PDB file of N, CA and C in Angstrom:
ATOM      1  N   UNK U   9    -151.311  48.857  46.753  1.00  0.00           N
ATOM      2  CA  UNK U   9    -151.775  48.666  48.110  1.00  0.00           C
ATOM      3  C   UNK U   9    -152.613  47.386  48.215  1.00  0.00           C
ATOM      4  N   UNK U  10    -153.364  46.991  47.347  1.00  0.00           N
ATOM      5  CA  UNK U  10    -154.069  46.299  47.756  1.00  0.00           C
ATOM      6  C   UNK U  10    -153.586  44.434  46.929  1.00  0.00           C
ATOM      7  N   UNK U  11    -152.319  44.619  46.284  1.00  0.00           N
ATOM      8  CA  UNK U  11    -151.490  43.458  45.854  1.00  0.00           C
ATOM      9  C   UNK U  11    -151.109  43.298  47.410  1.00  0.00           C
ATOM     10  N   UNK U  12    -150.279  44.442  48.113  1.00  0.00           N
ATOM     11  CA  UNK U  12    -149.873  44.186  49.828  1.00  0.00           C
ATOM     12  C   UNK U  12    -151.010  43.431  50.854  1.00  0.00           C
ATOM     13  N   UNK U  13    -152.068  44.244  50.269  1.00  0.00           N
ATOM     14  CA  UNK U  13    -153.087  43.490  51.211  1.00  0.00           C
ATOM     15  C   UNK U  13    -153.466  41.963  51.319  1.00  0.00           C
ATOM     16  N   UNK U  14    -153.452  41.583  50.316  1.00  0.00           N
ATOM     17  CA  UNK U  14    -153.902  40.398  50.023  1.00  0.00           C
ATOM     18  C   UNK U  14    -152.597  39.707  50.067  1.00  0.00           C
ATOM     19  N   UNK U  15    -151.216  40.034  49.975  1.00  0.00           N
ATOM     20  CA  UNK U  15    -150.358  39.540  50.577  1.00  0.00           C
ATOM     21  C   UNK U  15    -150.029  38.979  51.874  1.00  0.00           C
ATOM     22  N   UNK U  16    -150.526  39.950  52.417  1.00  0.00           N
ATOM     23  CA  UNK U  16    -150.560  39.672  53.821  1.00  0.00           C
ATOM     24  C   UNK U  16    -151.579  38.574  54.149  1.00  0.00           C
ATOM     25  N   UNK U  17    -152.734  38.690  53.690  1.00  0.00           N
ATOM     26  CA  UNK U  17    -153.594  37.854  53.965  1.00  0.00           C
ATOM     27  C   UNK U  17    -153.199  36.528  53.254  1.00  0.00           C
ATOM     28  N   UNK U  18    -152.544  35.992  52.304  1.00  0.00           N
ATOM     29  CA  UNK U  18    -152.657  34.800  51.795  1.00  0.00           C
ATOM     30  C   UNK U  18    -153.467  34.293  50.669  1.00  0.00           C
ATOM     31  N   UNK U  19    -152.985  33.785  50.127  1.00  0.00           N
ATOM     32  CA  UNK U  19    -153.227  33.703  48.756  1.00  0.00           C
ATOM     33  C   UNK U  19    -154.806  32.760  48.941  1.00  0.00           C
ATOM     34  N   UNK U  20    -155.346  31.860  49.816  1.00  0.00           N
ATOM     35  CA  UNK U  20    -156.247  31.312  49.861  1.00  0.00           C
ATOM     36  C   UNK U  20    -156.931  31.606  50.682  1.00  0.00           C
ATOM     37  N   UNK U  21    -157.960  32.235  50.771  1.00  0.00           N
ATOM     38  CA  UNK U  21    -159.149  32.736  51.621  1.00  0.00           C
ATOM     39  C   UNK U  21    -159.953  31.659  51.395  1.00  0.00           C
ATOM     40  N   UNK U  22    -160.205  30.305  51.281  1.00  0.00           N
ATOM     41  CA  UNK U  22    -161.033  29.436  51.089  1.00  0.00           C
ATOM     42  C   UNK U  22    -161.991  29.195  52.055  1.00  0.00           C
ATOM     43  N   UNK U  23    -163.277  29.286  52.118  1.00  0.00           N
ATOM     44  CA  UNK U  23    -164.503  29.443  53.226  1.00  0.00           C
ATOM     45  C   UNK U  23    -164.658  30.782  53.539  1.00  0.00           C
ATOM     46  N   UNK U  24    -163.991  31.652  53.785  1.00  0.00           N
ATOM     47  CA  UNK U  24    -164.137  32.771  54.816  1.00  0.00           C
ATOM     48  C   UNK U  24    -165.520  33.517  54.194  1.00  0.00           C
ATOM     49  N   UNK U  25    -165.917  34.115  54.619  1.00  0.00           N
ATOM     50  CA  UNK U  25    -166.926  35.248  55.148  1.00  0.00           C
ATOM     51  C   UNK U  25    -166.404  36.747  54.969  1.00  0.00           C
ATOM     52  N   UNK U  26    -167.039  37.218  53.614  1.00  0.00           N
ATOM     53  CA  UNK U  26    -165.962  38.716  53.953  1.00  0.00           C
ATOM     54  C   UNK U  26    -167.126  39.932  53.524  1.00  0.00           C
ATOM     55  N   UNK U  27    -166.785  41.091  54.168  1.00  0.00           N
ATOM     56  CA  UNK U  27    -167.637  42.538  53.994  1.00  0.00           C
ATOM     57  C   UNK U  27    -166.552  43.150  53.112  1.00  0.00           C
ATOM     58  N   UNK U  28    -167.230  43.740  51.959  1.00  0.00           N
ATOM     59  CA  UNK U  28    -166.436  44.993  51.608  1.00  0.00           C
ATOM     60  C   UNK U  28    -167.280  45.813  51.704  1.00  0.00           C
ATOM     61  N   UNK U  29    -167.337  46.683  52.589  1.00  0.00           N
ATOM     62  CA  UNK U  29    -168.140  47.925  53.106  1.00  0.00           C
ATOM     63  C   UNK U  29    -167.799  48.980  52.385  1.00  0.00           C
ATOM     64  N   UNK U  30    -168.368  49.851  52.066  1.00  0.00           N
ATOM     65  CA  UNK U  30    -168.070  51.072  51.203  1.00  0.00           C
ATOM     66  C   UNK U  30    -167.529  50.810  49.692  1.00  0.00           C
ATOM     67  N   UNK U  31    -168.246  49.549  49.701  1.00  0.00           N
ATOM     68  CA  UNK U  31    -167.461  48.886  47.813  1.00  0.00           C
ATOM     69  C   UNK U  31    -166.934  49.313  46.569  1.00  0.00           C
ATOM     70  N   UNK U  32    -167.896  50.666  46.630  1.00  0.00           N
ATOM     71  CA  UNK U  32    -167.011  51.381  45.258  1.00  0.00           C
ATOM     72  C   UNK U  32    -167.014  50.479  44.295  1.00  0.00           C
ATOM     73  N   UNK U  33    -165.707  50.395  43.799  1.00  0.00           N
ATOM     74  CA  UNK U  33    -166.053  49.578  42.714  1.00  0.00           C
ATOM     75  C   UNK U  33    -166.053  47.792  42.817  1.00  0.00           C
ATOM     76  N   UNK U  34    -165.747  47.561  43.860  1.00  0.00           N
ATOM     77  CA  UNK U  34    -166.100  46.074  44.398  1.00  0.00           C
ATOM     78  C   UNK U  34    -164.492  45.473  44.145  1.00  0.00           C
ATOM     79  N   UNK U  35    -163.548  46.195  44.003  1.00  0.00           N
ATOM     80  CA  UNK U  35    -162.309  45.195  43.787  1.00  0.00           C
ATOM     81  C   UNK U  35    -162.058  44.585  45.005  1.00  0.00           C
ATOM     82  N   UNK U  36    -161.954  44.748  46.073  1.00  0.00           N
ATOM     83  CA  UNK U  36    -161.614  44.324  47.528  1.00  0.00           C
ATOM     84  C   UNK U  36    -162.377  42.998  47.613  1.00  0.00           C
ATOM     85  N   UNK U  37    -163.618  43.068  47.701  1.00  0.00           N
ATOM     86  CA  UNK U  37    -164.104  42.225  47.820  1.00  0.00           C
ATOM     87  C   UNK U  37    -164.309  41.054  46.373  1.00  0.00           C
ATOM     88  N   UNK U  38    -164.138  41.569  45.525  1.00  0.00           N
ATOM     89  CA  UNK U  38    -164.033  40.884  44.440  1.00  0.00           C
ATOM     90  C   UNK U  38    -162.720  39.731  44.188  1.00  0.00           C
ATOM     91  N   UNK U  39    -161.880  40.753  44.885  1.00  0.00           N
ATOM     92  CA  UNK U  39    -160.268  40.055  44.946  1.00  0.00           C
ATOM     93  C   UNK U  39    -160.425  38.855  45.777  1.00  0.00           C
ATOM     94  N   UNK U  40    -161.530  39.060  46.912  1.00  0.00           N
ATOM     95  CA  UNK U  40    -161.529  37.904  47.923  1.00  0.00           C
ATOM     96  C   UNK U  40    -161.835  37.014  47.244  1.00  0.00           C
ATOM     97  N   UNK U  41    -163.195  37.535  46.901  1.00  0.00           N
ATOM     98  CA  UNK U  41    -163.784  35.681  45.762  1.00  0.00           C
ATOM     99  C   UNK U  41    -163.084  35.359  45.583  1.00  0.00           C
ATOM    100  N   UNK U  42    -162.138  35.844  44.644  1.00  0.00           N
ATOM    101  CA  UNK U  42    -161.504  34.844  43.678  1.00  0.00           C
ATOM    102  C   UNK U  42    -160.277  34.343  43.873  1.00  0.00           C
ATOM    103  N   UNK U  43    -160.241  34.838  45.493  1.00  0.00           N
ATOM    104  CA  UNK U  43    -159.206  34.247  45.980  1.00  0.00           C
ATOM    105  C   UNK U  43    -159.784  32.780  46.997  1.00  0.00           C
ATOM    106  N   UNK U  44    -160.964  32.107  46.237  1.00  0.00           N
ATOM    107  CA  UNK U  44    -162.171  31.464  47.142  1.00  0.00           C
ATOM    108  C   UNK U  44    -162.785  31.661  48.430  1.00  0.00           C
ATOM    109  N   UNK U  45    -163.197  33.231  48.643  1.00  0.00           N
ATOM    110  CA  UNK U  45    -163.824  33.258  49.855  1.00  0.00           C
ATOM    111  C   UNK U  45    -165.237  32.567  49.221  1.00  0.00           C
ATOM    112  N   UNK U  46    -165.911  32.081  50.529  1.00  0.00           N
ATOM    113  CA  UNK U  46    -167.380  31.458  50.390  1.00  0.00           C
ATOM    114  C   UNK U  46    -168.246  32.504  50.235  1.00  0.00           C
ATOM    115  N   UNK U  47    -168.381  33.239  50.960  1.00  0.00           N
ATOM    116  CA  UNK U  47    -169.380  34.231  50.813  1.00  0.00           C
ATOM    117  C   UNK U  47    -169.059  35.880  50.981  1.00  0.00           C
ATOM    118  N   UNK U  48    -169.141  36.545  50.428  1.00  0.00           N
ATOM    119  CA  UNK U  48    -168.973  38.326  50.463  1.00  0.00           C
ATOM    120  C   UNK U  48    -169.939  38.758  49.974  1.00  0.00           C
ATOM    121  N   UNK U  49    -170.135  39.742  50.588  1.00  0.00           N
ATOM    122  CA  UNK U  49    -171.013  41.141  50.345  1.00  0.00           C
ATOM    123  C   UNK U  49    -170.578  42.418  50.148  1.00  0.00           C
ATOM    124  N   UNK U  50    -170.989  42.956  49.343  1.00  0.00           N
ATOM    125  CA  UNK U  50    -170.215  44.292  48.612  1.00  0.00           C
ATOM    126  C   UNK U  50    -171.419  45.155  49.156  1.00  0.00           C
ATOM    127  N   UNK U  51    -171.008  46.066  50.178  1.00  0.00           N
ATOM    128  CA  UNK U  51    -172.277  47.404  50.717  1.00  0.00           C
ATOM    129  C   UNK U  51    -171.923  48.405  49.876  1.00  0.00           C
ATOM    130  N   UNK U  52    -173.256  48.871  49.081  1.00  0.00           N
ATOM    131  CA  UNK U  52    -172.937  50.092  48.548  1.00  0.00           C
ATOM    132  C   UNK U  52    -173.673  51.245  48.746  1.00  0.00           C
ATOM    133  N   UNK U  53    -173.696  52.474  49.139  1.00  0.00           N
ATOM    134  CA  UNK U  53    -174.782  53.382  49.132  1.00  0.00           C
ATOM    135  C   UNK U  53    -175.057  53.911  47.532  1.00  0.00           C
ATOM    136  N   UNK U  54    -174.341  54.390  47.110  1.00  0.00           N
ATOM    137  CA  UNK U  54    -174.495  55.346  45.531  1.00  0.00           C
ATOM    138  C   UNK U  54    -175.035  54.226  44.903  1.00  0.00           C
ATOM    139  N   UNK U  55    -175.973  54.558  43.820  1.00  0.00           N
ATOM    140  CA  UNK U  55    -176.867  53.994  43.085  1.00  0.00           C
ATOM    141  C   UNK U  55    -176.357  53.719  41.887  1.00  0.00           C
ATOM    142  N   UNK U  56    -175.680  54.541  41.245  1.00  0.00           N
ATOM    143  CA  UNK U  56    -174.683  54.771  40.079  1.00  0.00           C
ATOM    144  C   UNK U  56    -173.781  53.402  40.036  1.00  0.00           C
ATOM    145  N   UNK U  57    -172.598  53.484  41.559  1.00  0.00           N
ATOM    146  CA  UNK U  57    -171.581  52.445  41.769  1.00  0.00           C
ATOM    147  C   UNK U  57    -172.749  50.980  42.172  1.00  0.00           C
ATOM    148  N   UNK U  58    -173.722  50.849  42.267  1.00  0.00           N
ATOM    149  CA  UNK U  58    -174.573  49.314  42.862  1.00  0.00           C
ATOM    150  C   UNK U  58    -174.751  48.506  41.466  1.00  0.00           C
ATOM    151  N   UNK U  59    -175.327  49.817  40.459  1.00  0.00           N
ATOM    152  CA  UNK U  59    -175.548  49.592  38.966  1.00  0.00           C
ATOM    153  C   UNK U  59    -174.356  48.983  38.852  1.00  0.00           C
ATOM    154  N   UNK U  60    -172.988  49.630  38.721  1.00  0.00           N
ATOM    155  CA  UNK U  60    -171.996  48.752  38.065  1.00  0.00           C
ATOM    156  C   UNK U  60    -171.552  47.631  38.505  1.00  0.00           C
ATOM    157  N   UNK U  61    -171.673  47.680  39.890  1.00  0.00           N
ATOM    158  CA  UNK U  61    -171.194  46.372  40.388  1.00  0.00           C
ATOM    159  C   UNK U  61    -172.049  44.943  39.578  1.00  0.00           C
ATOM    160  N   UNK U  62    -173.376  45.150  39.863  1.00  0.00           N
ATOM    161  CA  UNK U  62    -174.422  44.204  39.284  1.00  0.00           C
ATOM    162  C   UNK U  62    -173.769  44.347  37.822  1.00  0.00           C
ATOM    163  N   UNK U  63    -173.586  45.259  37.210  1.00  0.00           N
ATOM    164  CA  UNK U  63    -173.104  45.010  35.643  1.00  0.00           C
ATOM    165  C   UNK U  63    -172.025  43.787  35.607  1.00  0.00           C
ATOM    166  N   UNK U  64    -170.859  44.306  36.565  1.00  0.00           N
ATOM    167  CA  UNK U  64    -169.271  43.177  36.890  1.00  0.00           C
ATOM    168  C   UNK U  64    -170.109  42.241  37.020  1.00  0.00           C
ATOM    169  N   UNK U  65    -170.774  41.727  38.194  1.00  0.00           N
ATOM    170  CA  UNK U  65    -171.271  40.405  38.676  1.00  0.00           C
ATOM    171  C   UNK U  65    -171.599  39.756  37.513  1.00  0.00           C
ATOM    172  N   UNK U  66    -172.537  40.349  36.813  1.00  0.00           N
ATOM    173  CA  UNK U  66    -172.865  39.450  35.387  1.00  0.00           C
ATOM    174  C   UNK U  66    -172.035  39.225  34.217  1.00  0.00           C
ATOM    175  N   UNK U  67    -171.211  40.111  34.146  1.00  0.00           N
ATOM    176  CA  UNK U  67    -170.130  39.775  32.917  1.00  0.00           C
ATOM    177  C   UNK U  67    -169.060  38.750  33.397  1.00  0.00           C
ATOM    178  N   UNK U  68    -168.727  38.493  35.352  1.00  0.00           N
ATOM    179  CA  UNK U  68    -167.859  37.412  35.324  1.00  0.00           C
ATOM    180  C   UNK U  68    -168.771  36.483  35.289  1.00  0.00           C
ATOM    181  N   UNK U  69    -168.067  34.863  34.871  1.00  0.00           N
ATOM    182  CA  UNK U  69    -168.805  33.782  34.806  1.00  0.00           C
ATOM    183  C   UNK U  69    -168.905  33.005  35.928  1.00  0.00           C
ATOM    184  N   UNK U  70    -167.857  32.816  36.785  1.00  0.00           N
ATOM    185  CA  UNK U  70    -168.623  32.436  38.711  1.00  0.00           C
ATOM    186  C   UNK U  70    -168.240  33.323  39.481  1.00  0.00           C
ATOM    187  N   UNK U  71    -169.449  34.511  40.219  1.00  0.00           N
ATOM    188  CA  UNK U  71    -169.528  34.992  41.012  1.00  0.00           C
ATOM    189  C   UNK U  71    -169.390  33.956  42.353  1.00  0.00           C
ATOM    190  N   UNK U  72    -170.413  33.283  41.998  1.00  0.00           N
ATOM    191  CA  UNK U  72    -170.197  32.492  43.539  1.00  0.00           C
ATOM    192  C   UNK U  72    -170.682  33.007  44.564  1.00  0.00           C
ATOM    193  N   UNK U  73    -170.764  33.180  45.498  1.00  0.00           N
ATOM    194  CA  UNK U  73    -171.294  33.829  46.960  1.00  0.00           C
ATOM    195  C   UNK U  73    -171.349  35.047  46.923  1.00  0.00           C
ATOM    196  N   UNK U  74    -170.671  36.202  45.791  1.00  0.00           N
ATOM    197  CA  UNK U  74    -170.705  37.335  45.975  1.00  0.00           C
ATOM    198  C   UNK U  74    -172.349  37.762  46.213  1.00  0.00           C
ATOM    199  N   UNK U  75    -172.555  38.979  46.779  1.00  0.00           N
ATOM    200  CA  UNK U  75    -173.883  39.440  46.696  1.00  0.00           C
ATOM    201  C   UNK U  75    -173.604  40.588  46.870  1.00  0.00           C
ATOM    202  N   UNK U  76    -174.962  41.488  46.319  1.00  0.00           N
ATOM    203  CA  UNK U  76    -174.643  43.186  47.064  1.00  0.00           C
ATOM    204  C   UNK U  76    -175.603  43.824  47.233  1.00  0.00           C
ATOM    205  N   UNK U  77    -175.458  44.955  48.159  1.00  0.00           N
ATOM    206  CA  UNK U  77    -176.493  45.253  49.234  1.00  0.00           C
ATOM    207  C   UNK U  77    -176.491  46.855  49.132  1.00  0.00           C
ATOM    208  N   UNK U  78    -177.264  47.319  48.371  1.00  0.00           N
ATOM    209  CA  UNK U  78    -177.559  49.054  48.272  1.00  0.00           C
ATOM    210  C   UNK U  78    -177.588  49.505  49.731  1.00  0.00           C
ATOM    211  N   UNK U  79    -176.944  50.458  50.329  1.00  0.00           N
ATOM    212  CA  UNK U  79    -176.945  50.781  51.714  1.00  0.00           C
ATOM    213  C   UNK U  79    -176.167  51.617  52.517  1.00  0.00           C
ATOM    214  N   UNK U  80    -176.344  51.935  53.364  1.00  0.00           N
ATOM    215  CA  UNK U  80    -175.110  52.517  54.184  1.00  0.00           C
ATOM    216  C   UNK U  80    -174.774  51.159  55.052  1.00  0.00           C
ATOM    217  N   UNK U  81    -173.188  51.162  54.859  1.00  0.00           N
ATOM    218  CA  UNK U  81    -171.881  50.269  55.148  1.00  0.00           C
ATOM    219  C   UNK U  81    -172.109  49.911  56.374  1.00  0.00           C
ATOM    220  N   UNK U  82    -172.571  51.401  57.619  1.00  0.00           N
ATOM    221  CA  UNK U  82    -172.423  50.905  59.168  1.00  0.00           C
ATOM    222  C   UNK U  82    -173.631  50.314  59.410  1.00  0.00           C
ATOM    223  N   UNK U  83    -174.651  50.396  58.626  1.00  0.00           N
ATOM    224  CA  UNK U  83    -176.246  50.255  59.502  1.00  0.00           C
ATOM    225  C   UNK U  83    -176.001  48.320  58.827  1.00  0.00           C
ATOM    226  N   UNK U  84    -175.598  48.129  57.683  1.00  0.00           N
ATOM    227  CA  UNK U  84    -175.673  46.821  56.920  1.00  0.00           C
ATOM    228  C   UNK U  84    -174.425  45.770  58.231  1.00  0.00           C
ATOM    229  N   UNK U  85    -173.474  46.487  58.550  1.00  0.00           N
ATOM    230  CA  UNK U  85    -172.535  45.878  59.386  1.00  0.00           C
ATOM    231  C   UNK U  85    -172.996  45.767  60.752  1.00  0.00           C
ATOM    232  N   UNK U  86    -173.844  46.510  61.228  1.00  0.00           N
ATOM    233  CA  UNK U  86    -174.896  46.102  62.717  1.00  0.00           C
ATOM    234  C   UNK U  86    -175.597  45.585  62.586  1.00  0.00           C
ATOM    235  N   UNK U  87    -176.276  44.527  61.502  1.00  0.00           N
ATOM    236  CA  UNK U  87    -177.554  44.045  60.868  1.00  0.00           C
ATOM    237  C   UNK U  87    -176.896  42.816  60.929  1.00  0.00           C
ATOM    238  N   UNK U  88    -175.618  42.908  60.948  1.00  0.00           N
ATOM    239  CA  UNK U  88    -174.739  41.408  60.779  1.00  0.00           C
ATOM    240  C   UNK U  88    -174.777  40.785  61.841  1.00  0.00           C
ATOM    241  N   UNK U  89    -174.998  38.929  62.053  1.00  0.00           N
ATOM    242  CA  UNK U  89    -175.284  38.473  63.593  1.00  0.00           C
ATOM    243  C   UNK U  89    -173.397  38.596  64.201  1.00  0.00           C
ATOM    244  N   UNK U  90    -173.422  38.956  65.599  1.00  0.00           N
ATOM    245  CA  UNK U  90    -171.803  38.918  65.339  1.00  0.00           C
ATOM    246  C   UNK U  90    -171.460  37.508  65.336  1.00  0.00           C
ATOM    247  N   UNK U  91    -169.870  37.458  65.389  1.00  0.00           N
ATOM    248  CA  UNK U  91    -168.699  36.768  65.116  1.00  0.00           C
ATOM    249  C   UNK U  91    -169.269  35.986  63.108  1.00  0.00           C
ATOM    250  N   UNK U  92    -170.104  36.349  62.816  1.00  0.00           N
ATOM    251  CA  UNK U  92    -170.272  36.126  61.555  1.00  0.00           C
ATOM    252  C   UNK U  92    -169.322  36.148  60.527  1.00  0.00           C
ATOM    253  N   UNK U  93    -168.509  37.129  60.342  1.00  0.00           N
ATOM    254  CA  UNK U  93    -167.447  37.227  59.367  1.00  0.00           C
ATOM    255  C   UNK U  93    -166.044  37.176  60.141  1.00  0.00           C
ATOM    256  N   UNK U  94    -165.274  36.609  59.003  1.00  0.00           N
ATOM    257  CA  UNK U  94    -163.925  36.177  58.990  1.00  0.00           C
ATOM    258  C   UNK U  94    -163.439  37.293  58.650  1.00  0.00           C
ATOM    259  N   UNK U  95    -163.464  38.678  57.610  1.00  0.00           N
ATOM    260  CA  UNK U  95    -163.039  40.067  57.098  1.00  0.00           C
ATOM    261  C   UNK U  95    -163.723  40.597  56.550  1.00  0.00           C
ATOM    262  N   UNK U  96    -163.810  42.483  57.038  1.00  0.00           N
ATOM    263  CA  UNK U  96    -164.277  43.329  56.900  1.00  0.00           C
ATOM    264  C   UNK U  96    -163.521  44.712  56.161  1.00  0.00           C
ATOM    265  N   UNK U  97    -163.384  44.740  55.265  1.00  0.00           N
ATOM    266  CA  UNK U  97    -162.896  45.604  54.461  1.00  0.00           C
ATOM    267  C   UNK U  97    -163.488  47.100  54.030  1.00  0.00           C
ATOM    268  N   UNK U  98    -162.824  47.646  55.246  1.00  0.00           N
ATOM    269  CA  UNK U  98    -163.217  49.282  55.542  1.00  0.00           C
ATOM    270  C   UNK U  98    -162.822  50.276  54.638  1.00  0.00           C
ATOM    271  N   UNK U  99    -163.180  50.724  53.429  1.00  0.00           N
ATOM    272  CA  UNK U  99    -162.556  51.501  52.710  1.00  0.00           C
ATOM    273  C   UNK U  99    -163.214  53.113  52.501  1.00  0.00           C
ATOM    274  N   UNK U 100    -163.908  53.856  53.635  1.00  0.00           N
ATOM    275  CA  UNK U 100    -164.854  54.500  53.136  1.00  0.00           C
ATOM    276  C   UNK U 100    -164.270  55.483  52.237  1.00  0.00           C
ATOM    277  N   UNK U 101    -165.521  56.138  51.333  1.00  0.00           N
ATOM    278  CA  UNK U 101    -165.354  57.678  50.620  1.00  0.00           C
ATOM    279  C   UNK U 101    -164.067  58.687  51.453  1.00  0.00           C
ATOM    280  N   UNK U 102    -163.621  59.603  50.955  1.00  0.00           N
ATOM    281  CA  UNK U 102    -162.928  60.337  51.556  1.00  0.00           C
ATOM    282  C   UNK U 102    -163.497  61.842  51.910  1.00  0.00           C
ATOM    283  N   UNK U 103    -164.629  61.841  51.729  1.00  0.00           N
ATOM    284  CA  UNK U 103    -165.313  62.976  51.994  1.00  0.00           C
ATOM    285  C   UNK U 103    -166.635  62.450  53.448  1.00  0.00           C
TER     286      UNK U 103
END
C-alpha cells in the first residue's frame, strides 16, 4: 500500500511540508524525507512508539527536517498555521 502511495505521489517530494499524524512507526513520513521532503513531522501519542522513532532518527545519518512531536495527531494539526503543509498523512490506530 504504501509503495502505491508514494506512487501516486511521485518519486520527488522536493520542498514539500508533510504531517504524518498518528506515526507509529514513522515509515510514511520517513518515506517522504527521503523522498526530499523539506520538512515533516511525525505526531505521536504512545511514549513507547516516540522512544523508537527518536531511536530511527539517530541511527539514520540525514534526517534532515524530520522532527517529532509526542501528542495527540488532531490537537498538533490545529496548532498548525493553515495552508502550511503540502501533505498530511492520516493513518490513525484502529481502535
Amino acid at each position: 500500500v504504501r509503495e502505491t502511495l508514494f506512487n501516486w505521489l511521485g518519486q520527488d517530494l522536493s520542498g514539500w511540508r508533510c504531517v504524518d499524524a498518528f506515526a507509529g512507526t514513522g515509515a510514511l513520513g520517513l518515506e517522504a524525507a527521503s523522498r526530499g521532503a523539506a520538512d515533516v513531522l511525525l505526531v505521536e501519542q504512545d511514549a513507547q512508539l516516540v522512544g523508537a522513532l527518536r531511536a530511527t532518527l539517530k541511527r539514520l545519518e540525514d534526517s534532515g527536517g524530520v522532527r517529532i512531536q509526542r501528542g495527540n495527531a488532531i490537537t498538533a494539526l490545529g496548532a498548525l498555521p493553515p495552508a502550511s503543509l503540502d501533505l498530511v498523512f492520516l493513518d490513525p490506530p484502529f481502535d
